[in-house]
Amino acid sequence: MRNDVLDQMQRLRTERRPFALATVVAAGPPTSGTPGARALVLPDGQVEGWIGGHCAQPTVVRQALEALADGVPRLIILSPDDDPHTSSPPGVVRLPMRCAGQGELHIFVEPFLPAIELVIAGSSPVAQALAGLGALLGFEVWACDPDADRARFAEADRLVPSLDALKPLLTTRSYVIVATIGIYDEEAAHLALESPASYVGLVASQKRFAEVERYLRERGVAETRLAQLKRPIGTKSRAVLPAEIAFSVMAELLDIRRQRVGLTPLAPDAGSPALSAPRAEATDPICGMTVDIATARHTSERDGQRYYFCCAGCQRQFEAAVAEQAGG
């Protein structure tokens, strides 16, 4: 099963689909989870693999979906001795697990999200320098220009021959930098602003930038979208050489990525399923575990209110207590 999970993980990464990997790093008996057990949690809440009993799964799914939303890994500690008032260091989430088994699980949840696409229009020296920096800093680099080839863009993940070919490929995970340096600035900026791209930057002087803005406004680009066109200047010092300009642009892109622009929420137009809507959950009144209402197998009703349980043992204990109260 472990190999199956790793194979599935590799397939999802190849397809640029988001998922979270949950790995059991410690387990205290008598829990059914074992160290090294793994499962994948998809954006729709589907679980592939095995990390432990039914009680732990809804909690892990909820934490995995939160990790996909904020991009931050976390260590989940499920323990019968958990004190909700105990402070935890950053990245550690402590939650109660008071099922009949009374076991303990430590599960590391790590989100895997497709890299931001750095889409560079143009084959100028600035564009080439920017491609090298983008590859070094973890972007998926696309070079778009009729002259884009491996000699100029050895680090690029994808070569796109024209703006027409680029248009249907752009998503919310795209940062577009127009570095055509005056050759077809207007056309490239226009296309990018009409796309779902989360960031559009134009490498140009202030005067040239104003000219492009005026052109786009005359072509009917909405002011709200036109306001999204940026002149990226990430460093205070004046950049002159192509590599210096590319470095300044990259400084701004790193700041934008750090703000998680284009990373969350995951959007359908990114070629991946959107994060599922918040799942309806209930708290098991016996053990305190989180129960997914849609898939709950054990329920009871009392005084017009339905209760949900993580396992049959909790349900029996609840119903026994109700019967005792009724008999008393």
Short mmCIF file of C-alpha atoms in Angstrom, two decimals:
data_model
loop_
_atom_site.label_atom_id
_atom_site.label_comp_id
_atom_site.label_asym_id
_atom_site.label_seq_id
_atom_site.Cartn_x
_atom_site.Cartn_y
_atom_site.Cartn_z
CA MET A 1 0.00 0.00 0.00
CA ARG A 2 2.88 2.36 0.77
CA ASN A 3 4.26 1.91 -2.74
CA ASP A 4 0.79 2.43 -4.20
CA VAL A 5 0.51 5.76 -2.38
CA LEU A 6 3.93 6.86 -3.60
CA ASP A 7 3.05 5.88 -7.17
CA GLN A 8 -0.19 7.83 -6.94
CA MET A 9 1.68 10.78 -5.46
CA GLN A 10 4.10 10.83 -8.38
CA ARG A 11 1.23 10.65 -10.86
CA LEU A 12 -0.55 13.57 -9.22
CA ARG A 13 2.61 15.66 -9.25
CA THR A 14 3.18 14.87 -12.93
CA GLU A 15 -0.39 15.96 -13.66
CA ARG A 16 0.13 19.14 -11.57
CA ARG A 17 -2.77 18.24 -9.29
CA PRO A 18 -2.82 19.38 -5.65
CA PHE A 19 -2.94 16.95 -2.75
CA ALA A 20 -1.81 16.56 0.84
CA LEU A 21 0.33 13.69 2.08
CA ALA A 22 -0.47 12.43 5.58
CA THR A 23 2.19 10.25 7.20
CA VAL A 24 2.00 8.53 10.59
CA VAL A 25 5.25 9.37 12.37
CA ALA A 26 4.39 7.89 15.78
CA ALA A 27 1.64 5.66 17.16
CA GLY A 28 0.80 4.58 20.68
CA PRO A 29 -1.08 1.29 21.14
CA PRO A 30 -3.73 0.16 20.73
CA THR A 31 -4.32 2.46 17.73
CA SER A 32 -4.49 0.73 14.35
CA GLY A 33 -2.15 3.27 12.77
CA THR A 34 1.52 2.31 12.38
CA PRO A 35 4.58 4.53 11.83
CA GLY A 36 5.21 5.00 8.15
CA ALA A 37 1.59 4.52 7.10
CA ARG A 38 0.62 7.05 4.44
CA ALA A 39 -2.49 8.44 2.81
CA LEU A 40 -3.23 11.10 0.21
CA VAL A 41 -6.00 13.63 0.77
CA LEU A 42 -7.38 15.20 -2.40
CA PRO A 43 -9.03 18.64 -2.62
CA ASP A 44 -12.51 17.06 -2.61
CA GLY A 45 -11.77 15.31 0.70
CA GLN A 46 -11.23 11.89 -0.84
CA VAL A 47 -8.67 9.74 0.98
CA GLU A 48 -6.40 7.25 -0.76
CA GLY A 49 -4.31 5.07 1.54
CA TRP A 50 -4.43 4.23 5.23
CA ILE A 51 -3.27 6.12 8.32
CA GLY A 52 -5.39 4.64 11.11
CA GLY A 53 -8.89 4.00 12.31
CA HIS A 54 -12.15 5.62 11.34
CA CYS A 55 -12.01 7.96 14.34
CA ALA A 56 -8.92 9.83 13.14
CA GLN A 57 -9.82 10.19 9.47
CA PRO A 58 -12.28 13.15 9.57
CA THR A 59 -9.84 15.18 11.66
CA VAL A 60 -6.95 14.42 9.33
CA VAL A 61 -9.04 15.31 6.29
CA ARG A 62 -10.04 18.63 7.80
CA GLN A 63 -6.43 19.48 8.67
CA ALA A 64 -5.26 18.39 5.21
CA LEU A 65 -7.79 20.66 3.49
CA GLU A 66 -6.65 23.55 5.69
CA ALA A 67 -3.05 22.78 4.73
CA LEU A 68 -3.98 22.87 1.05
CA ALA A 69 -5.64 26.25 1.60
CA ASP A 70 -2.78 27.91 3.49
CA GLY A 71 0.14 25.92 2.09
CA VAL A 72 1.55 25.23 5.55
CA PRO A 73 2.48 21.70 6.76
CA ARG A 74 1.54 20.64 10.27
CA LEU A 75 2.05 17.89 12.81
CA ILE A 76 -1.26 16.60 14.20
CA ILE A 77 -1.16 15.00 17.63
CA LEU A 78 -4.28 12.98 18.45
CA SER A 79 -4.18 11.88 22.06
CA PRO A 80 -6.64 10.75 24.75
CA ASP A 81 -4.65 12.84 27.24
CA ASP A 82 -4.76 16.05 25.21
CA ASP A 83 -5.46 19.21 27.15
CA PRO A 84 -7.05 21.83 24.87
CA HIS A 85 -5.51 24.56 27.02
CA THR A 86 -1.95 23.32 26.48
CA SER A 87 0.02 25.66 24.23
CA SER A 88 1.76 24.14 21.23
CA PRO A 89 4.65 25.43 19.11
CA PRO A 90 3.90 26.72 15.60
CA GLY A 91 3.08 23.93 13.18
CA VAL A 92 1.77 21.56 15.86
CA VAL A 93 -1.97 20.91 16.22
CA ARG A 94 -3.08 19.01 19.33
CA LEU A 95 -6.54 17.46 19.29
CA PRO A 96 -8.38 15.02 21.56
CA MET A 97 -8.95 11.38 20.54
CA ARG A 98 -10.88 9.73 23.32
CA CYS A 99 -12.26 6.71 21.51
CA ALA A 100 -12.53 3.32 23.18
CA GLY A 101 -9.10 2.30 21.89
CA GLN A 102 -7.41 5.14 23.79
CA GLY A 103 -4.47 5.14 21.36
CA GLU A 104 -2.35 8.07 20.24
CA LEU A 105 -1.34 9.14 16.74
CA HIS A 106 1.18 11.70 15.49
CA ILE A 107 0.50 12.48 11.83
CA PHE A 108 2.51 14.84 9.66
CA VAL A 109 0.41 16.52 6.97
CA GLU A 110 2.27 18.12 4.06
CA PRO A 111 0.51 19.98 1.21
CA PHE A 112 1.78 19.57 -2.34
CA LEU A 113 0.68 22.36 -4.66
CA PRO A 114 1.67 22.90 -8.29
CA ALA A 115 4.39 25.52 -8.69
CA ILE A 116 3.48 29.02 -9.81
CA GLU A 117 3.91 29.42 -13.56
CA LEU A 118 6.31 32.26 -14.38
CA VAL A 119 5.26 33.14 -17.92
CA ILE A 120 7.81 35.34 -19.66
CA ALA A 121 6.76 37.05 -22.89
CA GLY A 122 9.71 38.04 -25.04
CA SER A 123 13.22 36.77 -25.79
CA SER A 124 15.15 39.85 -24.66
CA PRO A 125 18.25 39.55 -22.46
CA VAL A 126 16.03 40.55 -19.52
CA ALA A 127 13.63 37.71 -20.34
CA GLN A 128 16.47 35.21 -20.56
CA ALA A 129 17.98 36.33 -17.25
CA LEU A 130 14.57 36.19 -15.60
CA ALA A 131 14.04 32.62 -16.80
CA GLY A 132 17.26 31.52 -15.15
CA LEU A 133 16.33 33.17 -11.86
CA GLY A 134 12.81 31.74 -11.98
CA ALA A 135 14.06 28.19 -12.43
CA LEU A 136 16.53 28.64 -9.58
CA LEU A 137 13.80 29.91 -7.24
CA GLY A 138 11.19 27.21 -7.81
CA PHE A 139 8.88 28.67 -10.44
CA GLU A 140 7.68 26.66 -13.42
CA VAL A 141 9.17 28.76 -16.20
CA TRP A 142 7.42 29.30 -19.51
CA ALA A 143 9.10 31.25 -22.30
CA CYS A 144 6.71 32.70 -24.89
CA ASP A 145 8.16 34.18 -28.06
CA PRO A 146 8.62 33.14 -31.70
CA ASP A 147 12.38 33.14 -31.05
CA ALA A 148 12.20 31.19 -27.77
CA ASP A 149 14.40 28.11 -28.09
CA ARG A 150 16.61 25.98 -25.88
CA ALA A 151 19.68 28.00 -26.78
CA ARG A 152 18.11 31.12 -25.23
CA PHE A 153 15.97 29.47 -22.55
CA ALA A 154 17.80 26.36 -21.43
CA GLU A 155 16.09 26.47 -18.00
CA ALA A 156 12.52 26.84 -19.27
CA ASP A 157 10.03 24.09 -18.50
CA ARG A 158 7.91 25.01 -21.51
CA LEU A 159 8.46 26.91 -24.74
CA VAL A 160 5.39 28.62 -26.21
CA PRO A 161 5.78 29.89 -29.80
CA SER A 162 3.18 32.67 -29.81
CA LEU A 163 0.66 34.69 -27.83
CA ASP A 164 -2.17 32.85 -29.57
CA ALA A 165 -0.77 29.53 -28.33
CA LEU A 166 -0.29 30.98 -24.84
CA LYS A 167 -3.78 32.40 -24.35
CA PRO A 168 -5.66 29.16 -23.48
CA LEU A 169 -2.87 28.00 -21.16
CA LEU A 170 -2.94 30.84 -18.63
CA THR A 171 -4.53 30.19 -15.23
CA THR A 172 -4.84 31.82 -11.84
CA ARG A 173 -1.48 30.20 -11.02
CA SER A 174 0.23 32.23 -13.77
CA TYR A 175 2.45 35.26 -13.16
CA VAL A 176 2.99 36.95 -16.52
CA ILE A 177 5.98 39.21 -17.10
CA VAL A 178 6.04 41.10 -20.38
CA ALA A 179 9.72 41.56 -21.20
CA THR A 180 9.46 42.18 -24.92
CA ILE A 181 11.17 45.56 -24.38
CA GLY A 182 9.01 47.54 -26.75
CA ILE A 183 8.57 44.98 -29.53
CA TYR A 184 5.03 43.82 -28.74
CA ASP A 185 4.41 45.14 -25.22
CA GLU A 186 0.83 46.18 -25.92
CA GLU A 187 -0.32 42.89 -27.42
CA ALA A 188 1.27 40.78 -24.70
CA ALA A 189 -0.06 42.95 -21.86
CA HIS A 190 -3.53 42.99 -23.43
CA LEU A 191 -3.65 39.21 -23.67
CA ALA A 192 -2.40 38.75 -20.11
CA LEU A 193 -4.94 41.18 -18.67
CA GLU A 194 -7.76 39.33 -20.43
CA SER A 195 -6.60 36.03 -18.92
CA PRO A 196 -7.09 34.61 -15.40
CA ALA A 197 -3.42 35.36 -14.57
CA SER A 198 -3.04 36.52 -10.98
CA TYR A 199 -0.15 38.87 -11.69
CA VAL A 200 0.78 40.83 -14.82
CA GLY A 201 3.97 42.88 -14.93
CA LEU A 202 5.49 44.99 -17.69
CA VAL A 203 9.23 45.66 -17.83
CA ALA A 204 9.37 49.23 -19.12
CA SER A 205 10.34 52.78 -18.28
CA GLN A 206 7.74 54.98 -16.61
CA LYS A 207 7.09 56.78 -19.90
CA ARG A 208 6.75 53.56 -21.88
CA PHE A 209 4.53 52.05 -19.17
CA ALA A 210 2.18 55.08 -19.41
CA GLU A 211 2.01 54.67 -23.19
CA VAL A 212 1.00 51.01 -22.86
CA GLU A 213 -1.63 51.91 -20.25
CA ARG A 214 -3.09 54.51 -22.59
CA TYR A 215 -3.17 52.04 -25.47
CA LEU A 216 -4.96 49.41 -23.38
CA ARG A 217 -7.48 51.94 -22.07
CA GLU A 218 -8.28 52.99 -25.64
CA ARG A 219 -8.80 49.32 -26.53
CA GLY A 220 -11.49 49.03 -23.87
CA VAL A 221 -9.62 47.24 -21.08
CA ALA A 222 -11.62 47.80 -17.90
CA GLU A 223 -10.08 50.13 -15.33
CA THR A 224 -10.36 47.48 -12.64
CA ARG A 225 -8.28 45.07 -14.70
CA LEU A 226 -5.95 47.79 -15.99
CA ALA A 227 -5.10 48.56 -12.38
CA GLN A 228 -3.68 45.03 -12.16
CA LEU A 229 -0.92 45.87 -14.63
CA LYS A 230 2.25 46.44 -12.61
CA ARG A 231 5.69 47.87 -13.30
CA PRO A 232 7.72 45.49 -11.11
CA ILE A 233 10.52 47.22 -9.23
CA GLY A 234 11.49 45.03 -6.33
CA THR A 235 14.70 46.79 -5.32
CA LYS A 236 15.29 50.41 -4.42
CA SER A 237 18.57 50.72 -6.29
CA ARG A 238 18.43 51.66 -9.98
CA ALA A 239 18.75 48.59 -12.21
CA VAL A 240 20.47 49.12 -15.56
CA LEU A 241 21.94 45.85 -16.82
CA PRO A 242 19.55 43.10 -18.03
CA ALA A 243 20.53 40.80 -15.16
CA GLU A 244 20.01 43.63 -12.66
CA ILE A 245 16.57 44.38 -14.09
CA ALA A 246 15.65 40.69 -13.94
CA PHE A 247 16.87 40.52 -10.34
CA SER A 248 14.68 43.51 -9.39
CA VAL A 249 11.65 41.96 -11.10
CA MET A 250 12.24 38.66 -9.33
CA ALA A 251 12.46 40.41 -5.95
CA GLU A 252 8.90 41.65 -6.45
CA LEU A 253 7.67 38.27 -7.69
CA LEU A 254 9.08 36.55 -4.61
CA ASP A 255 7.20 39.00 -2.42
CA ILE A 256 4.00 38.38 -4.40
CA ARG A 257 4.40 34.63 -4.08
CA ARG A 258 5.09 34.97 -0.37
CA GLN A 259 1.70 36.68 -0.10
CA ARG A 260 0.27 33.54 -1.76
CA VAL A 261 -1.17 35.44 -4.71
CA GLY A 262 -2.54 32.85 -7.13
CA LEU A 263 -1.91 30.00 -4.72
CA THR A 264 -5.15 29.93 -2.75
CA PRO A 265 -7.88 29.10 -3.10
CA LEU A 266 -7.26 26.51 -5.74
CA ALA A 267 -9.42 27.36 -8.71
CA PRO A 268 -11.07 25.12 -11.33
CA ASP A 269 -9.48 27.10 -14.18
CA ALA A 270 -6.07 25.97 -12.91
CA GLY A 271 -6.79 22.53 -14.30
CA SER A 272 -7.38 21.11 -10.83
CA PRO A 273 -10.49 20.55 -8.77
CA ALA A 274 -11.35 23.36 -6.40
CA LEU A 275 -11.04 22.80 -2.70
CA SER A 276 -14.22 21.23 -1.48
CA ALA A 277 -16.73 23.33 0.39
CA PRO A 278 -16.50 23.05 4.19
CA ARG A 279 -17.73 19.60 5.17
CA ALA A 280 -20.59 19.37 7.64
CA GLU A 281 -19.15 17.99 10.86
CA ALA A 282 -20.33 17.07 14.33
CA THR A 283 -18.58 16.30 17.61
CA ASP A 284 -18.96 12.84 19.07
CA PRO A 285 -20.58 13.54 22.49
CA ILE A 286 -18.71 10.61 24.08
CA CYS A 287 -15.10 10.88 22.88
CA GLY A 288 -15.00 14.40 21.46
CA MET A 289 -13.76 13.31 18.02
CA THR A 290 -14.81 15.11 14.86
CA VAL A 291 -17.32 13.15 12.77
CA ASP A 292 -18.05 13.79 9.09
CA ILE A 293 -21.85 13.97 8.99
CA ALA A 294 -22.14 12.87 5.36
CA THR A 295 -20.32 9.58 5.95
CA ALA A 296 -21.21 8.91 9.59
CA ARG A 297 -22.28 5.28 10.11
CA HIS A 298 -23.32 5.58 13.73
CA THR A 299 -26.06 8.01 14.75
CA SER A 300 -28.73 8.32 17.43
CA GLU A 301 -31.60 10.70 17.95
CA ARG A 302 -32.84 12.09 21.24
CA ASP A 303 -35.46 14.80 21.83
CA GLY A 304 -35.46 15.71 18.14
CA GLN A 305 -31.69 16.13 17.96
CA ARG A 306 -29.43 13.79 16.03
CA TYR A 307 -26.06 12.79 17.45
CA TYR A 308 -23.13 11.42 15.45
CA PHE A 309 -20.48 8.98 16.65
CA CYS A 310 -17.08 7.94 15.41
CA CYS A 311 -17.66 4.26 16.20
CA ALA A 312 -20.23 1.77 17.45
CA GLY A 313 -18.68 1.76 20.92
CA CYS A 314 -19.36 5.47 21.45
CA GLN A 315 -22.90 5.04 20.15
CA ARG A 316 -23.59 2.17 22.57
CA GLN A 317 -22.17 4.14 25.48
CA PHE A 318 -24.37 7.12 24.61
CA GLU A 319 -27.51 5.03 24.24
CA ALA A 320 -26.78 3.23 27.51
CA ALA A 321 -26.49 6.55 29.30
CA VAL A 322 -29.77 7.74 27.77
CA ALA A 323 -31.50 4.54 28.82
CA GLU A 324 -30.16 4.87 32.33
CA GLN A 325 -31.40 8.44 32.58
CA ALA A 326 -34.82 7.41 31.29
CA GLY A 327 -34.98 4.53 33.78
CA GLY A 328 -33.92 6.79 36.66
#
